[in-house]
Coordinates of C-alpha atoms in Angstrom, one line a residue:
Chain A
M1 CA 0.5 89.9 91.4
I2 CA 0.2 91.6 88.4
K3 CA -1.0 94.8 90.8
D4 CA 2.7 94.0 91.8
R5 CA 4.9 93.5 87.5
H6 CA 2.4 97.8 87.2
N7 CA 4.2 99.3 89.9
L8 CA 7.5 97.4 89.4
I9 CA 7.3 98.5 85.7
A10 CA 6.2 102.0 87.2
I11 CA 9.0 102.1 89.8
I12 CA 11.7 100.9 87.2
L13 CA 10.1 103.6 84.9
V14 CA 10.9 106.8 87.1
I15 CA 14.1 105.8 87.6
I16 CA 14.8 105.3 84.5
F17 CA 12.8 108.5 83.8
G18 CA 15.3 110.1 86.8
I19 CA 18.6 109.6 85.3
G20 CA 17.3 110.5 81.8
L21 CA 16.7 113.7 83.1
F22 CA 19.5 114.2 85.1
Y23 CA 21.9 113.5 82.9
I24 CA 20.4 116.1 79.8
G25 CA 20.3 118.9 82.7
T26 CA 24.3 117.7 83.7
D27 CA 25.6 117.2 80.2
G28 CA 25.8 113.8 81.2
F29 CA 26.4 114.7 84.2
R30 CA 29.4 117.2 84.3
A31 CA 27.7 120.1 85.2
F32 CA 26.1 121.3 88.0
T33 CA 25.8 124.6 87.9
A34 CA 25.1 127.2 84.9
E35 CA 29.3 128.7 85.3
S36 CA 30.4 125.2 84.2
A37 CA 27.9 124.1 81.9
R38 CA 29.4 127.5 80.4
T39 CA 32.8 126.7 80.4
Y40 CA 31.5 123.2 78.8
E41 CA 29.3 124.6 75.9
V42 CA 32.3 127.3 75.0
L43 CA 34.2 125.0 74.7
Q44 CA 32.3 122.8 72.5
N45 CA 31.7 125.8 70.3
K46 CA 34.9 128.3 70.8
P47 CA 33.0 131.6 69.9
E48 CA 35.1 133.8 67.9
F49 CA 36.0 137.3 69.7
P50 CA 33.4 140.0 68.6
S51 CA 34.6 143.3 67.1
V52 CA 34.9 145.5 69.0
T53 CA 36.8 148.8 70.3
L54 CA 39.0 149.1 73.5
E55 CA 40.3 152.3 75.0
D56 CA 43.5 151.6 77.1
S57 CA 45.2 153.0 80.2
H58 CA 46.9 155.4 77.3
A59 CA 43.3 156.7 76.1
R60 CA 44.0 155.7 72.9
T61 CA 41.2 153.9 71.4
Y62 CA 42.2 150.8 69.3
T63 CA 40.5 147.8 67.1
F64 CA 40.7 143.7 69.0
D65 CA 41.9 142.9 66.0
E66 CA 44.0 145.5 65.4
F67 CA 46.0 145.3 69.0
A68 CA 45.0 140.8 69.2
E69 CA 46.9 141.1 65.2
G70 CA 48.0 137.2 64.9
K71 CA 49.0 136.9 69.1
Y72 CA 47.4 134.7 71.3
V73 CA 45.5 137.1 73.8
F74 CA 45.3 136.6 77.1
L75 CA 42.2 137.9 79.0
T76 CA 40.6 138.6 82.1
F77 CA 37.7 140.7 82.9
M78 CA 37.0 143.1 85.8
Y79 CA 36.4 147.0 86.9
T80 CA 38.1 149.2 89.1
S81 CA 36.4 149.6 91.9
C82 CA 35.7 146.1 92.7
T83 CA 37.1 144.7 96.3
T84 CA 36.6 141.7 96.0
V85 CA 37.3 139.0 93.5
C86 CA 39.0 140.9 91.4
P87 CA 42.2 142.4 92.3
Q88 CA 43.1 138.6 92.8
L89 CA 41.9 137.9 89.8
E90 CA 44.7 140.2 88.6
M91 CA 46.6 139.3 90.9
N92 CA 47.3 136.2 89.6
M93 CA 47.1 137.3 86.1
A94 CA 50.1 139.3 87.3
D95 CA 52.1 136.0 88.1
V96 CA 50.9 134.1 84.9
Y97 CA 52.4 137.1 83.3
D98 CA 55.6 136.7 84.8
Q99 CA 55.4 133.3 84.6
I100 CA 55.7 133.4 80.8
P101 CA 59.5 134.0 79.2
S102 CA 59.9 137.4 77.8
K103 CA 60.7 136.2 74.6
Y104 CA 56.6 135.4 73.7
I105 CA 55.8 138.5 75.4
G106 CA 54.4 141.5 72.9
E107 CA 55.6 138.9 70.6
D108 CA 53.4 135.9 69.9
I109 CA 51.3 136.7 73.4
V110 CA 49.8 140.0 74.9
F111 CA 47.9 139.8 77.8
L112 CA 44.9 142.7 77.8
S113 CA 42.1 143.1 80.8
I114 CA 38.7 144.4 80.2
S115 CA 37.3 146.4 82.2
F116 CA 33.5 146.0 81.7
D117 CA 32.5 149.3 84.0
P118 CA 32.8 152.3 81.6
T119 CA 31.6 154.5 83.5
R120 CA 34.4 154.7 86.0
D121 CA 36.9 153.2 84.7
D122 CA 38.6 155.6 82.3
P123 CA 42.4 155.9 81.2
A124 CA 43.8 157.9 84.2
T125 CA 41.6 155.0 86.5
L126 CA 43.1 152.4 85.1
T127 CA 46.4 153.7 84.7
K128 CA 46.4 154.1 88.1
Y129 CA 45.1 150.5 88.9
R130 CA 47.9 148.9 86.5
S131 CA 50.4 150.2 88.9
Y132 CA 48.6 148.2 91.0
F133 CA 49.9 144.5 89.2
G134 CA 52.8 145.3 87.7
S135 CA 51.0 146.1 84.2
D136 CA 53.6 147.8 81.5
G137 CA 50.6 149.7 79.6
E138 CA 51.7 147.7 76.5
T139 CA 52.4 144.0 76.2
W140 CA 49.5 143.9 79.3
R141 CA 46.9 146.7 78.5
M142 CA 43.7 147.8 80.4
A143 CA 41.4 149.1 78.5
R144 CA 37.3 149.9 78.5
I145 CA 35.3 149.2 75.7
N146 CA 33.0 152.5 75.9
D147 CA 29.8 151.2 73.4
Q148 CA 27.8 149.1 75.4
S149 CA 26.1 147.2 72.7
E150 CA 29.2 145.6 71.9
L151 CA 30.1 144.9 75.2
D152 CA 26.9 142.8 75.8
T153 CA 27.7 141.3 72.9
L154 CA 31.0 140.5 74.0
L155 CA 30.2 140.0 77.0
E156 CA 27.1 137.1 76.0
K157 CA 29.6 135.5 73.4
L158 CA 32.2 134.8 76.3
G159 CA 29.7 133.3 78.6
V160 CA 30.3 136.1 80.5
I161 CA 27.4 137.0 83.5
V162 CA 27.5 140.9 85.2
I163 CA 24.4 141.7 87.1
P164 CA 25.1 145.1 89.1
D165 CA 24.0 144.8 92.6
G166 CA 22.5 148.4 92.8
N167 CA 25.2 150.0 95.1
G168 CA 27.8 150.4 92.7
D169 CA 28.6 146.7 92.3
F170 CA 28.6 143.7 90.4
T171 CA 28.8 140.8 90.5
H172 CA 30.3 138.1 88.1
N173 CA 32.0 135.7 87.0
S174 CA 36.1 135.0 86.6
A175 CA 38.5 133.2 84.8
F176 CA 41.7 132.8 82.4
Y177 CA 40.3 133.2 78.9
F178 CA 42.6 132.3 76.6
I179 CA 42.5 134.0 72.7
G180 CA 43.7 131.8 69.6
K181 CA 45.4 133.6 66.6
T182 CA 42.1 133.3 65.2
G183 CA 40.6 135.2 67.1
H184 CA 38.7 132.2 68.5
L185 CA 37.8 131.2 72.2
Q186 CA 40.1 128.2 72.6
Q187 CA 40.7 128.4 76.4
V188 CA 38.7 129.5 79.6
M189 CA 40.8 128.1 82.6
D190 CA 40.5 128.3 86.4
F191 CA 41.8 131.9 87.5
T192 CA 42.9 130.3 91.2
K193 CA 44.9 127.3 89.1
I194 CA 48.2 129.6 87.7
D195 CA 50.3 127.5 87.3
E196 CA 47.9 125.4 85.9
A197 CA 47.0 128.1 83.7
A198 CA 51.0 129.5 82.6
D199 CA 51.8 125.8 82.1
T200 CA 48.9 125.4 79.2
V201 CA 50.0 129.0 77.6
L202 CA 53.6 127.8 78.1
N203 CA 53.1 124.7 76.6
I204 CA 50.6 125.6 73.7
L205 CA 53.8 129.4 73.1
D206 CA 56.8 126.1 73.2
S207 CA 54.8 123.8 70.8
E208 CA 53.5 127.3 68.2
E209 CA 57.4 127.5 68.2
E210 CA 58.7 124.3 68.0
E211 CA 56.5 123.5 64.1
Chain B
M1 CA -13.8 118.9 93.0
K2 CA -13.7 122.6 94.5
Q3 CA -9.9 122.1 95.5
A4 CA -8.8 121.5 92.0
I5 CA -10.7 124.7 91.1
Y6 CA -8.6 126.2 93.7
G7 CA -5.6 124.3 92.9
L8 CA -6.0 126.0 89.1
M9 CA -6.4 129.1 90.1
L10 CA -3.1 129.0 92.0
Y11 CA -1.7 127.1 89.4
V12 CA -3.0 130.2 86.5
F13 CA -2.3 132.9 88.5
L14 CA 1.6 131.2 89.4
I15 CA 1.8 131.3 85.5
L16 CA 1.3 134.5 85.2
P17 CA 4.7 136.5 83.7
P18 CA 4.3 139.2 86.1
V19 CA 4.0 136.7 89.4
A20 CA 6.3 134.9 88.0
N21 CA 9.2 137.3 87.4
L22 CA 8.3 138.4 91.0
L23 CA 9.1 135.0 92.0
E24 CA 12.0 134.6 90.5
S25 CA 13.9 137.4 90.9
I26 CA 14.8 136.3 94.5
M27 CA 16.7 133.4 94.9
I28 CA 14.8 132.2 97.8
V29 CA 11.4 133.0 97.1
H30 CA 11.9 131.0 93.3
M31 CA 13.5 127.6 95.5
H32 CA 11.0 127.7 98.7
M33 CA 8.2 130.0 97.6
Q34 CA 6.8 129.4 93.9
M35 CA 8.7 125.9 93.2
P36 CA 6.4 124.4 96.5
L37 CA 3.3 126.9 96.0
L38 CA 3.2 124.9 92.2
V39 CA 3.8 121.3 93.8
I40 CA 0.9 122.5 95.6
S41 CA -1.8 124.0 92.7
G42 CA -0.9 120.0 91.7
F43 CA -1.3 118.7 94.9
L44 CA -5.1 120.3 94.6
M45 CA -5.8 119.8 91.3
A46 CA -5.0 115.9 91.7
R47 CA -8.2 115.1 92.9
F48 CA -9.9 116.1 89.4
F49 CA -7.7 113.3 88.1
Q50 CA -8.1 111.5 90.7
M51 CA -11.4 110.5 89.3
K52 CA -11.2 111.1 86.3
F53 CA -9.1 108.5 86.1
P54 CA -9.0 106.1 89.0
G55 CA -7.7 103.1 86.6
F56 CA -4.2 105.1 86.3
F57 CA -3.5 105.1 89.4
E58 CA -4.6 101.9 90.8
K59 CA -2.9 100.1 88.4
W60 CA 0.4 102.2 87.9
N61 CA 0.9 103.6 91.7
G62 CA -0.7 101.1 93.6
N63 CA 1.3 100.6 96.1
G64 CA 2.7 104.8 96.1
V65 CA 5.9 103.8 95.4
P66 CA 6.8 105.2 91.9
G67 CA 4.2 108.3 92.6
I68 CA 6.8 108.9 95.7
L69 CA 9.7 108.6 93.5
L70 CA 8.3 110.8 90.5
F71 CA 8.3 113.3 92.7
I72 CA 11.6 113.0 94.6
V73 CA 13.4 112.8 91.0
I74 CA 11.7 116.1 90.3
W75 CA 12.2 117.7 93.3
S76 CA 15.7 116.7 93.4
Y77 CA 16.6 118.2 89.5
W78 CA 15.1 121.5 90.3
M79 CA 17.0 121.6 94.0
I80 CA 20.5 121.7 91.7
P81 CA 22.0 124.8 91.0
R82 CA 21.9 124.8 87.9
S83 CA 18.5 123.8 86.9
M84 CA 17.6 127.0 89.0
D85 CA 19.5 129.2 87.0
E86 CA 18.5 127.6 83.3
A87 CA 14.6 128.5 84.1
V88 CA 15.8 132.0 85.1
T89 CA 17.5 131.7 81.6
I90 CA 16.1 129.4 78.6
Q91 CA 12.2 129.3 78.3
M92 CA 12.2 126.0 77.2
V93 CA 13.7 124.9 80.9
E94 CA 11.0 127.6 82.3
V95 CA 8.5 125.9 80.5
F96 CA 9.0 121.7 82.1
K97 CA 9.4 123.7 85.1
F98 CA 5.9 124.6 85.5
I99 CA 5.0 121.2 84.3
S100 CA 7.0 119.0 86.3
L101 CA 6.2 120.4 89.1
P102 CA 2.6 119.9 89.6
F103 CA 2.2 117.3 87.5
L104 CA 5.0 115.2 87.9
A105 CA 5.6 116.2 92.2
G106 CA 2.1 117.7 93.4
I107 CA -0.2 114.6 91.0
P108 CA 1.9 111.7 92.3
L109 CA 2.8 113.2 95.9
R110 CA -1.2 113.1 96.9
D111 CA -1.6 109.9 95.0
S112 CA 1.1 108.1 96.9
W113 CA 0.9 110.2 100.4
I114 CA -2.4 108.1 101.7
K115 CA -1.0 104.5 99.3
L116 CA 2.0 104.8 100.7
G117 CA 2.2 103.1 104.8
K118 CA 3.9 104.3 108.4
I119 CA 7.8 102.9 107.0
G120 CA 7.0 104.5 103.4
R121 CA 6.2 107.8 104.8
N122 CA 9.2 107.9 107.4
I123 CA 11.5 107.0 104.6
T124 CA 10.9 109.9 102.3
Y125 CA 11.0 112.2 105.8
V126 CA 14.3 111.3 106.0
F127 CA 15.2 111.7 103.0
F128 CA 14.1 115.4 102.3
V129 CA 15.8 116.0 105.7
I130 CA 19.0 114.8 104.5
M131 CA 18.2 117.0 101.2
F132 CA 17.6 120.2 103.1
G133 CA 21.0 119.5 105.3
L134 CA 23.4 118.8 102.2
M135 CA 21.4 121.6 100.0
A136 CA 22.0 124.3 103.5
W137 CA 25.9 122.7 103.4
L138 CA 26.1 123.5 99.4
Y139 CA 24.4 127.1 99.2
I140 CA 26.0 128.3 102.8
G141 CA 29.7 126.7 102.1
A142 CA 29.9 127.3 98.8
D143 CA 32.6 129.8 98.7
S144 CA 31.7 130.8 95.0
Q145 CA 28.7 132.0 93.2
I146 CA 27.1 128.8 92.5
C147 CA 23.7 130.1 90.1
N148 CA 25.3 133.1 87.9
N149 CA 21.3 134.6 88.2
Y150 CA 21.6 135.7 92.2
L151 CA 24.3 137.5 94.2
E152 CA 26.3 134.9 96.5
V153 CA 24.8 136.2 99.4
E154 CA 20.8 135.5 98.4
Q155 CA 22.5 131.9 97.5
K156 CA 23.5 131.5 101.2
T157 CA 20.3 133.2 102.5
L158 CA 19.0 130.7 100.1
G159 CA 21.0 128.0 102.3
W160 CA 19.8 128.7 105.6
G161 CA 16.4 128.9 104.4
S162 CA 16.8 125.2 103.7
L163 CA 18.4 124.5 107.2
A164 CA 15.4 126.0 108.6
F165 CA 13.6 123.5 106.0
A166 CA 15.0 121.0 107.2
A167 CA 15.1 121.5 111.0
F168 CA 11.5 121.7 111.5
L169 CA 11.1 118.5 109.3
L170 CA 13.4 116.6 111.7
I171 CA 11.3 118.1 115.1
Y172 CA 8.4 116.8 112.8
V173 CA 10.0 113.3 112.5
L174 CA 11.6 113.0 116.3
Q175 CA 7.6 113.8 117.6
L176 CA 6.7 110.6 115.5
L177 CA 9.1 109.0 116.8
F178 CA 8.8 110.1 120.8
I179 CA 5.5 111.1 121.3
D180 CA 2.5 108.7 120.7
Q181 CA 0.1 109.3 117.9
S182 CA -2.8 106.8 119.0
E183 CA -3.3 109.5 121.7
F184 CA -4.4 111.8 118.5
E185 CA -6.2 110.2 117.0

């Protein structure tokens, strides 16, 4: 009888331990993949966009702060040689761009696609790539970051993981990033849910206008 | 006692940074080789602890159920995609992996297995068949990358590996059911 009780206590302890372990390991059953954990953490911390120097498709260079200057920024990360997810990502971004009323575009919000493959994505390549998606090069720009350490800091801060696969391609996570006017990350959105993302952005812009 | 020393040697070998890095660089090796080897090292070392603290195991793991549950909890935890990722990126999680798999999974497994009756063992087999099956479905079927540190193709490989595990276990369980074991004993 005594032995049975010990066994029972041990079973209960193990179960409690198991629940605790899974609870902590998944942020309270919220994040079962590192990607969802990353999104969750990023949204909790709202990291500031680090200072980076961009070179866009017109070969102009400027810092991110000069470009954003008190505007919201709708952001994606891509590279032009990508044949899988990036075209989809940029297509969807174009969809969002089209859904935002033109009175906001360029005034309150700007769009930016950042390439993490600066060696191949020179201004000429970016110009060509830009034209596929109807990006005008002004209110929606495509740019590369030439300084590798700046690029790494940015990717790290926003939790973008890029792994070269050895054949000139990269495996990377994709999302829509929404940067607030103060340069802090506000939202990370699922890039496959275009309408949802556009609605979120519109709500923010509309509520801003009412104030 | 000899096997406990072999277990310790295996354990130390697996902890060596170059070995650990190499094994962790390939997803399927990480899950289906490094992790089981860690469990095996604990399994071998268990002899030492059983001889050193016989009372503890007798008292708290008398019927083998708590031990096998602990084993299942730990093993399941390491099957979560996020745990695999964080074992590579966060050092604390990595340390936890090297402690939990041998000591909280390997040792209880050995202590429990002989104590569990036929039914307990069969339930455990069935649990693992289902679990590896689910893993296969998850890792083969996921059309996006679920581990940030590994490529999607590695993810698929892991899925097929898990399916193979599930299939072998299933065959084993089926032969247990349909072949009269007493003929071989």
